[in-house]
mmCIF file of C-alpha atoms in Angstrom:
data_model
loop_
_atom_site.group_PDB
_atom_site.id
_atom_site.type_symbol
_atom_site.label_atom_id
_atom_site.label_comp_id
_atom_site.label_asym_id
_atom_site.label_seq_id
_atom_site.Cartn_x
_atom_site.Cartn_y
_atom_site.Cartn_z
ATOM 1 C CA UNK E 1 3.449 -80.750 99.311
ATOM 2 C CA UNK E 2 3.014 -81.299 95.790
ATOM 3 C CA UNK E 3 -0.565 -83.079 96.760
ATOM 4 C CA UNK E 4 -1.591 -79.980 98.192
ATOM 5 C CA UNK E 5 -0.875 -77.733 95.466
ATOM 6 C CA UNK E 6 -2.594 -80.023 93.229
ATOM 7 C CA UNK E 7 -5.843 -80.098 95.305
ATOM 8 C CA UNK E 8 -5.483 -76.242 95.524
ATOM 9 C CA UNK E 9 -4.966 -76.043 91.716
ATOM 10 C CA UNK E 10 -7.675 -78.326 90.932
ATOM 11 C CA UNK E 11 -10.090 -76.064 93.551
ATOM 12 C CA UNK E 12 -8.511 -73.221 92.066
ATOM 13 C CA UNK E 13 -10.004 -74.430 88.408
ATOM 14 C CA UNK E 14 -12.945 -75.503 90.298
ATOM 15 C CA UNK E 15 -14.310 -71.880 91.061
ATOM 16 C CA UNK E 16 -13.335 -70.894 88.055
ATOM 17 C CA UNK E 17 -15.567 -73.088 86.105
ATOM 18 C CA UNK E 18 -18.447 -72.011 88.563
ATOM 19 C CA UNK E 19 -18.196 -68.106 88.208
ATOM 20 C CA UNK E 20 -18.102 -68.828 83.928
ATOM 21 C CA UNK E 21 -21.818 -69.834 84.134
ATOM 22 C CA UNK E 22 -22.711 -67.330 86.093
ATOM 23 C CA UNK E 23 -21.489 -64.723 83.993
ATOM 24 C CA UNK E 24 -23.413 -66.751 80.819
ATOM 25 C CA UNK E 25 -26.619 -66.741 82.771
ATOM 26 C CA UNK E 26 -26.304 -62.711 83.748
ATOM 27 C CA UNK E 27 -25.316 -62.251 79.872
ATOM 28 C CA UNK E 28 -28.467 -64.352 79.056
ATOM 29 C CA UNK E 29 -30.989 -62.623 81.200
ATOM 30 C CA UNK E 30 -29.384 -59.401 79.797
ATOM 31 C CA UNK E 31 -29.992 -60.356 76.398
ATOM 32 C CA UNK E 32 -33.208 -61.613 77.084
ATOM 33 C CA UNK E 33 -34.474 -58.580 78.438
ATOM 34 C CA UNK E 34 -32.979 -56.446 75.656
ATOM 35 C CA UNK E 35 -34.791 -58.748 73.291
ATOM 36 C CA UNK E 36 -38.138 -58.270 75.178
ATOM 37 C CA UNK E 37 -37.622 -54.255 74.916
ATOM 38 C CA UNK E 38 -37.096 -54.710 71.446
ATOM 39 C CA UNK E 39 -39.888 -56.894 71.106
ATOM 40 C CA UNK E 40 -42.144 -54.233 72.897
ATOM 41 C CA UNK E 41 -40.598 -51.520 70.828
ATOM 42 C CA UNK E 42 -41.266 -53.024 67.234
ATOM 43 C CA UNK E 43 -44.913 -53.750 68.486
ATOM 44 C CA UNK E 44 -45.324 -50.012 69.931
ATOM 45 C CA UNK E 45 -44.109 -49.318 66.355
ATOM 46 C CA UNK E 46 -46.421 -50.954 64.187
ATOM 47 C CA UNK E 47 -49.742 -50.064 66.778
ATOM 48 C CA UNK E 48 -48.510 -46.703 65.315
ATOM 49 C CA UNK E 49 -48.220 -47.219 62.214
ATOM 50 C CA UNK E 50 -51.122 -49.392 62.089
ATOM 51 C CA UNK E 51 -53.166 -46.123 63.726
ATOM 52 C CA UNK E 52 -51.899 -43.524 60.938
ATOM 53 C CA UNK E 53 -52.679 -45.676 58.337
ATOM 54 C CA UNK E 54 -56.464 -46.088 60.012
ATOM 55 C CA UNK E 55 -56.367 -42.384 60.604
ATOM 56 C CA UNK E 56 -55.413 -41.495 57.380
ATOM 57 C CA UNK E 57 -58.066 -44.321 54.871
ATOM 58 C CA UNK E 58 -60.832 -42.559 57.542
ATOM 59 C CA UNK E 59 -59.673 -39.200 56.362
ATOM 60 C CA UNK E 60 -59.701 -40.286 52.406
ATOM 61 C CA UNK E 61 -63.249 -41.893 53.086
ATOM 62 C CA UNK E 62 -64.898 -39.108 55.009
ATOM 63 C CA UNK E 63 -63.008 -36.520 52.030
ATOM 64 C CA UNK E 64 -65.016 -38.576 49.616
ATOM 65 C CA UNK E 65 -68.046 -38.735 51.381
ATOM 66 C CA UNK E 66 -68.256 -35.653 51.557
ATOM 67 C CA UNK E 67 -68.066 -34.969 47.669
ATOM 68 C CA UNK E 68 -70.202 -37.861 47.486
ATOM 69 C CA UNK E 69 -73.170 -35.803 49.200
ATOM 70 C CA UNK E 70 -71.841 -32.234 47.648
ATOM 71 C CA UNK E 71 -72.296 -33.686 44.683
ATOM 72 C CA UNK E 72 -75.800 -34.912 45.299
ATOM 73 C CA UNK E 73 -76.777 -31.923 47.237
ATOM 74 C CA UNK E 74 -75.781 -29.917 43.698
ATOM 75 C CA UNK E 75 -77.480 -32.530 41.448
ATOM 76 C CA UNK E 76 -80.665 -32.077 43.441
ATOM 77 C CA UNK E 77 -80.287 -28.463 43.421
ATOM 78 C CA UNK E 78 -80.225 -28.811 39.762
ATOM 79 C CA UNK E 79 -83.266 -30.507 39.287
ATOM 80 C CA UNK E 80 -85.326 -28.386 41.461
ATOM 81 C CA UNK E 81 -83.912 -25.132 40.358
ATOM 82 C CA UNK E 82 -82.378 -25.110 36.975
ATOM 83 C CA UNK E 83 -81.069 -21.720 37.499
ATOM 84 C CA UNK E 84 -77.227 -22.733 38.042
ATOM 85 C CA UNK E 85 -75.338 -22.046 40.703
ATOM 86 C CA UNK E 86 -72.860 -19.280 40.641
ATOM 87 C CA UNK E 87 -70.965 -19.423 44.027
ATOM 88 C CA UNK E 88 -70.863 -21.839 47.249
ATOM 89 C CA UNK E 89 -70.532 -20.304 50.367
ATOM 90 C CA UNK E 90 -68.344 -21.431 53.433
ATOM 91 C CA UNK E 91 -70.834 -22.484 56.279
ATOM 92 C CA UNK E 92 -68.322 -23.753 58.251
ATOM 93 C CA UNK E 93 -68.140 -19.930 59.828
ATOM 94 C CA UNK E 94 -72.151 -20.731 60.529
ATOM 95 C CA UNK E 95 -73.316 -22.137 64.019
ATOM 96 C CA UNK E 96 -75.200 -24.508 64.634
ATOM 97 C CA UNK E 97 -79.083 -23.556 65.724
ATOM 98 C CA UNK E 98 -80.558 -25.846 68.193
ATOM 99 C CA UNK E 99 -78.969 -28.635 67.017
ATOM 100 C CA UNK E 100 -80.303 -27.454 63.311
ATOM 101 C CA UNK E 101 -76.556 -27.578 60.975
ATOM 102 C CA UNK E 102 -76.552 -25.855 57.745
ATOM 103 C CA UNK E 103 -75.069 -28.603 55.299
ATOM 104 C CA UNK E 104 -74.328 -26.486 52.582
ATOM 105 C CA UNK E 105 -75.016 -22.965 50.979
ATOM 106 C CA UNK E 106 -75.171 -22.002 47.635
ATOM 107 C CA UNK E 107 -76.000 -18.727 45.682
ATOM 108 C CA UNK E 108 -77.680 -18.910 42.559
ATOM 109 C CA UNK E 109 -77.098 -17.513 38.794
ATOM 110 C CA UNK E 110 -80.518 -15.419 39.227
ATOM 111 C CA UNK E 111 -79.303 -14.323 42.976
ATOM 112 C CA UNK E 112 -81.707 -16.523 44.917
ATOM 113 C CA UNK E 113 -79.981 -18.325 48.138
ATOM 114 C CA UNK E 114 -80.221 -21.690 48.725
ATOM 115 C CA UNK E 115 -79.425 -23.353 51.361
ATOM 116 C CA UNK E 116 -78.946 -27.322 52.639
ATOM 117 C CA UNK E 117 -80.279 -27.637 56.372
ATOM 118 C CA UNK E 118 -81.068 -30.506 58.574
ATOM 119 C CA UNK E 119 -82.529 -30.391 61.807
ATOM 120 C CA UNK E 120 -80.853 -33.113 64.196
ATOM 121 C CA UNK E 121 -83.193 -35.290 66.511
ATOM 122 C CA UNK E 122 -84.193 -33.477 69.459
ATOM 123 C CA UNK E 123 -86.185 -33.304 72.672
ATOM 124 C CA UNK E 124 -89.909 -32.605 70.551
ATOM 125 C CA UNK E 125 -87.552 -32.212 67.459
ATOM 126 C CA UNK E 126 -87.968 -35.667 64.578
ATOM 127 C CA UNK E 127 -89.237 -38.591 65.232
ATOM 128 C CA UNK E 128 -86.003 -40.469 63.869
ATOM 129 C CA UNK E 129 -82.505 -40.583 64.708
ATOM 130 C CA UNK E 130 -81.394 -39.816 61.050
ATOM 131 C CA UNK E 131 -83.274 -35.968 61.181
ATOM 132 C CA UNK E 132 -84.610 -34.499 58.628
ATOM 133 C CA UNK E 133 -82.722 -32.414 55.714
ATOM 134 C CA UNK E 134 -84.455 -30.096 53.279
ATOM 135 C CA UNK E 135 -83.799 -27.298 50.817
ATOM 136 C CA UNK E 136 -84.342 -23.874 51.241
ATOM 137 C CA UNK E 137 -84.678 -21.394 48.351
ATOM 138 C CA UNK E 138 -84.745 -17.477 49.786
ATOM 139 C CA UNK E 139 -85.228 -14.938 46.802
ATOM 140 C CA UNK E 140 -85.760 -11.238 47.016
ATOM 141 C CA UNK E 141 -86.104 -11.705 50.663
ATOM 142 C CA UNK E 142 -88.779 -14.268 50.751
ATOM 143 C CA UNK E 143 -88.838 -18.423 51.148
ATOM 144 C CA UNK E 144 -89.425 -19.134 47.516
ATOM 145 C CA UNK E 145 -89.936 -22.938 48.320
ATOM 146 C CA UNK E 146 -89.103 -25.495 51.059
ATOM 147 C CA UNK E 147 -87.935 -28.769 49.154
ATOM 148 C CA UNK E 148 -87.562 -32.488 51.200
ATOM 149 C CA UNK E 149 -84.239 -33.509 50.505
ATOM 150 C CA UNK E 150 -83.671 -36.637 53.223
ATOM 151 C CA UNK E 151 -85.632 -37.961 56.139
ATOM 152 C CA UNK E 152 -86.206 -41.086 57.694
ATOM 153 C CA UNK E 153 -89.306 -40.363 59.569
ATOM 154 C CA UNK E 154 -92.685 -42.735 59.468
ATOM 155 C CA UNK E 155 -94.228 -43.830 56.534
ATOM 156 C CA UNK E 156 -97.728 -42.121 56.224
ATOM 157 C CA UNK E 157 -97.359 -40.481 59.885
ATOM 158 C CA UNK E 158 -94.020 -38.128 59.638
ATOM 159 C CA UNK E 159 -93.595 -38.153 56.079
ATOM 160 C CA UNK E 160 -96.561 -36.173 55.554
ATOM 161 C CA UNK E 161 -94.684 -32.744 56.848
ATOM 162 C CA UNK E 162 -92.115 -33.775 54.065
ATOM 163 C CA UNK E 163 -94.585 -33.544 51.643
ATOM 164 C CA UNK E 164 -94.869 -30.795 48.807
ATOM 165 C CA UNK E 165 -98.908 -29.879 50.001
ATOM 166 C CA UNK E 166 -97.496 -29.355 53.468
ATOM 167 C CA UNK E 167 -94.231 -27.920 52.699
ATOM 168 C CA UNK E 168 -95.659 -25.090 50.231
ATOM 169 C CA UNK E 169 -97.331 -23.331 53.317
ATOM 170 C CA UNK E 170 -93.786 -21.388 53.599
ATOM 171 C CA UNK E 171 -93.780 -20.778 49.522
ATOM 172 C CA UNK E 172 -93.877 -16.462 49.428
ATOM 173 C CA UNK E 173 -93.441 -16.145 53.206
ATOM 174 C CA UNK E 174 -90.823 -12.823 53.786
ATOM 175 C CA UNK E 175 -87.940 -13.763 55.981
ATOM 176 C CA UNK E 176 -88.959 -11.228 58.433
ATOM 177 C CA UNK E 177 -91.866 -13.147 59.237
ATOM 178 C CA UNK E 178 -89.852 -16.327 60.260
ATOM 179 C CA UNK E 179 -89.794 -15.962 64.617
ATOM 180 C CA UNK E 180 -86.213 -17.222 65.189
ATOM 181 C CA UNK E 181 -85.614 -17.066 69.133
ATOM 182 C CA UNK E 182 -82.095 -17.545 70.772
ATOM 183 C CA UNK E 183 -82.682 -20.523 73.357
ATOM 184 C CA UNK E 184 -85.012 -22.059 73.601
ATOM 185 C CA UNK E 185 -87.720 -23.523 70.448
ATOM 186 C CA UNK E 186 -90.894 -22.348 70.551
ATOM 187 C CA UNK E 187 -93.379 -20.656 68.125
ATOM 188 C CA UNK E 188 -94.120 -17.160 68.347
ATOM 189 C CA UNK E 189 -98.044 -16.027 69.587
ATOM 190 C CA UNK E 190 -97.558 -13.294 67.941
ATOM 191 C CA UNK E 191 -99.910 -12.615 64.944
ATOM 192 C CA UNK E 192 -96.887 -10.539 63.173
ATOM 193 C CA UNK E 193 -94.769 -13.765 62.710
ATOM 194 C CA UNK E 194 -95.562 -16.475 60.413
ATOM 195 C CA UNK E 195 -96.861 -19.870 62.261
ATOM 196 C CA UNK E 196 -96.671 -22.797 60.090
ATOM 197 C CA UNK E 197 -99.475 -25.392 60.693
ATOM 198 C CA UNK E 198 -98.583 -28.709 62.181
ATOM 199 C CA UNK E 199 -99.344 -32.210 60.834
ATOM 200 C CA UNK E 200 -101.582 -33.959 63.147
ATOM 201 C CA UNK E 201 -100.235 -37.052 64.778
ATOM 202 C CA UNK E 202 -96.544 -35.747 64.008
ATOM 203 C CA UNK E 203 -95.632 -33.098 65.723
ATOM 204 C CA UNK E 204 -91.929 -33.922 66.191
ATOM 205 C CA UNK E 205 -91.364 -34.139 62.650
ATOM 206 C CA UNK E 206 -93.594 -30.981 61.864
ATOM 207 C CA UNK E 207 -91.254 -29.004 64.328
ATOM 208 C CA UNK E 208 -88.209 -30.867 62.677
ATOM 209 C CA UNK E 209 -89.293 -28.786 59.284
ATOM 210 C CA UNK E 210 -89.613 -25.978 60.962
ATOM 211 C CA UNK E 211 -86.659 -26.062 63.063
ATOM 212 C CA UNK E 212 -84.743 -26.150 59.483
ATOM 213 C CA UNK E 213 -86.465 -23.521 57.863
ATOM 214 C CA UNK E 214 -85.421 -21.411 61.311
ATOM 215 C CA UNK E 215 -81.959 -22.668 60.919
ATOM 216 C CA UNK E 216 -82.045 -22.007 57.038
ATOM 217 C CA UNK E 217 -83.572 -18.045 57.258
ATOM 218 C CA UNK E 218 -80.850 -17.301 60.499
ATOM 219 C CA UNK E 219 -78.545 -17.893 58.443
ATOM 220 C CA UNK E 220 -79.433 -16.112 54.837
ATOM 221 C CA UNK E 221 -79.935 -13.085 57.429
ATOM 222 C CA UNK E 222 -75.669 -14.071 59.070
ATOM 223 C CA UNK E 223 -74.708 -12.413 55.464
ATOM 224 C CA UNK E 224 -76.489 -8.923 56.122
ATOM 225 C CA UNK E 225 -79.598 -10.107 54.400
#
């Protein structure tokens, strides 16, 4: 009798021992688990943090950048027309034409408007990728001069419709004159409207000037001009 109770304490303790293990292996995998969220959480937290700091350096550089060029737009300005500027307007309120962007706008102490615009690579539209960006100075109503600002385009091929002889064929031209169609780029037949001569053997980056000076007059004319 006593034998029996033994064997059925000692089985008793036997089971006992068995489920403790058990319960440390379920408490393990629970803890492991929890660790892994963890783990997965901290790394979720620093992707994000990691992708607002990214976000916000790209802000700071593109802020500069852009007073970088300003800057240079205004220095350039200030070479070519020693007037002085009086007031810059907002061409963030002015579409895009054809791909053409206006890149900045500024009126001058004497009144004249002049304007930044590049004409972006196009079907028939630049020759290279980085367009072509000039000045445009509008006074009284008429293009007082087309300046090159930037351009990329071929050496002795493109260049030459960036060049003063070429460009000066706008120089006294009325805005009026300047054929500015809604759609679609083409020159006007039209004897009324003013069609600038293209430089033989570029054609793309002929229309790229042009397609600026378009972009440039259409939007003197957005302020009631």
């Amino acid at each position: 009798m006593v034998n029996l109770l033994t064997e059925e304490k000692e089985t008793s303790g036997e089971t006992t021992n068995v489920s403790e293990p058990r319960k440390q292996n379920r408490s393990l995998k629970r803890d492991g688990q929890g660790k892994k969220m963890n783990e997965s959480l901290k790394m979720i937290i620093v992707l994000g943090l990691l992708a607002l700091i990214a976000s916000a350096m790209l802000a700071v550089v593109n802020y500069y950048t852009k007073i970088d060029e300003n800057q240079q737009i205004k220095d350039e300005i200030d070479a070519v027309y020693p007037s002085g500027i009086r007031d810059e307007v907002d061409v963030s309120s002015i579409s895009d034409y054809m791909g053409a962007e206006i890149k900045a706008y500024f009126i001058a102490e004497d009144g004249a408007n002049i304007i930044v615009a590049k004409a972006n690579k196009a079907d028939k539209v630049c020759y290279n990728a980085a367009g072509i960006t000039i000045i445009v100075i509008i006074k009284e109503g008429k293009i007082d001069r087309v300046l090159s600002f930037s351009h990329s385009e071929t050496p002795g091929l493109g260049e030459k419709a960036l060049r003063e002889d070429y460009l000066d064929q706008y120089n006294g031209i009325n805005t009026d004159l300047i054929f500015i169609p809604e759609g679609e780029f083409i020159s006007s037949s039209e004897d009324s409207y003013f069609n600038p001569s293209l430089v033989s053997g570029a054609t793309y980056s002929s229309n790229g000037v042009s397609l600026a000076v378009k972009a440039a007059v259409r939007a003197y004319r957005s302020r009631g001009n």
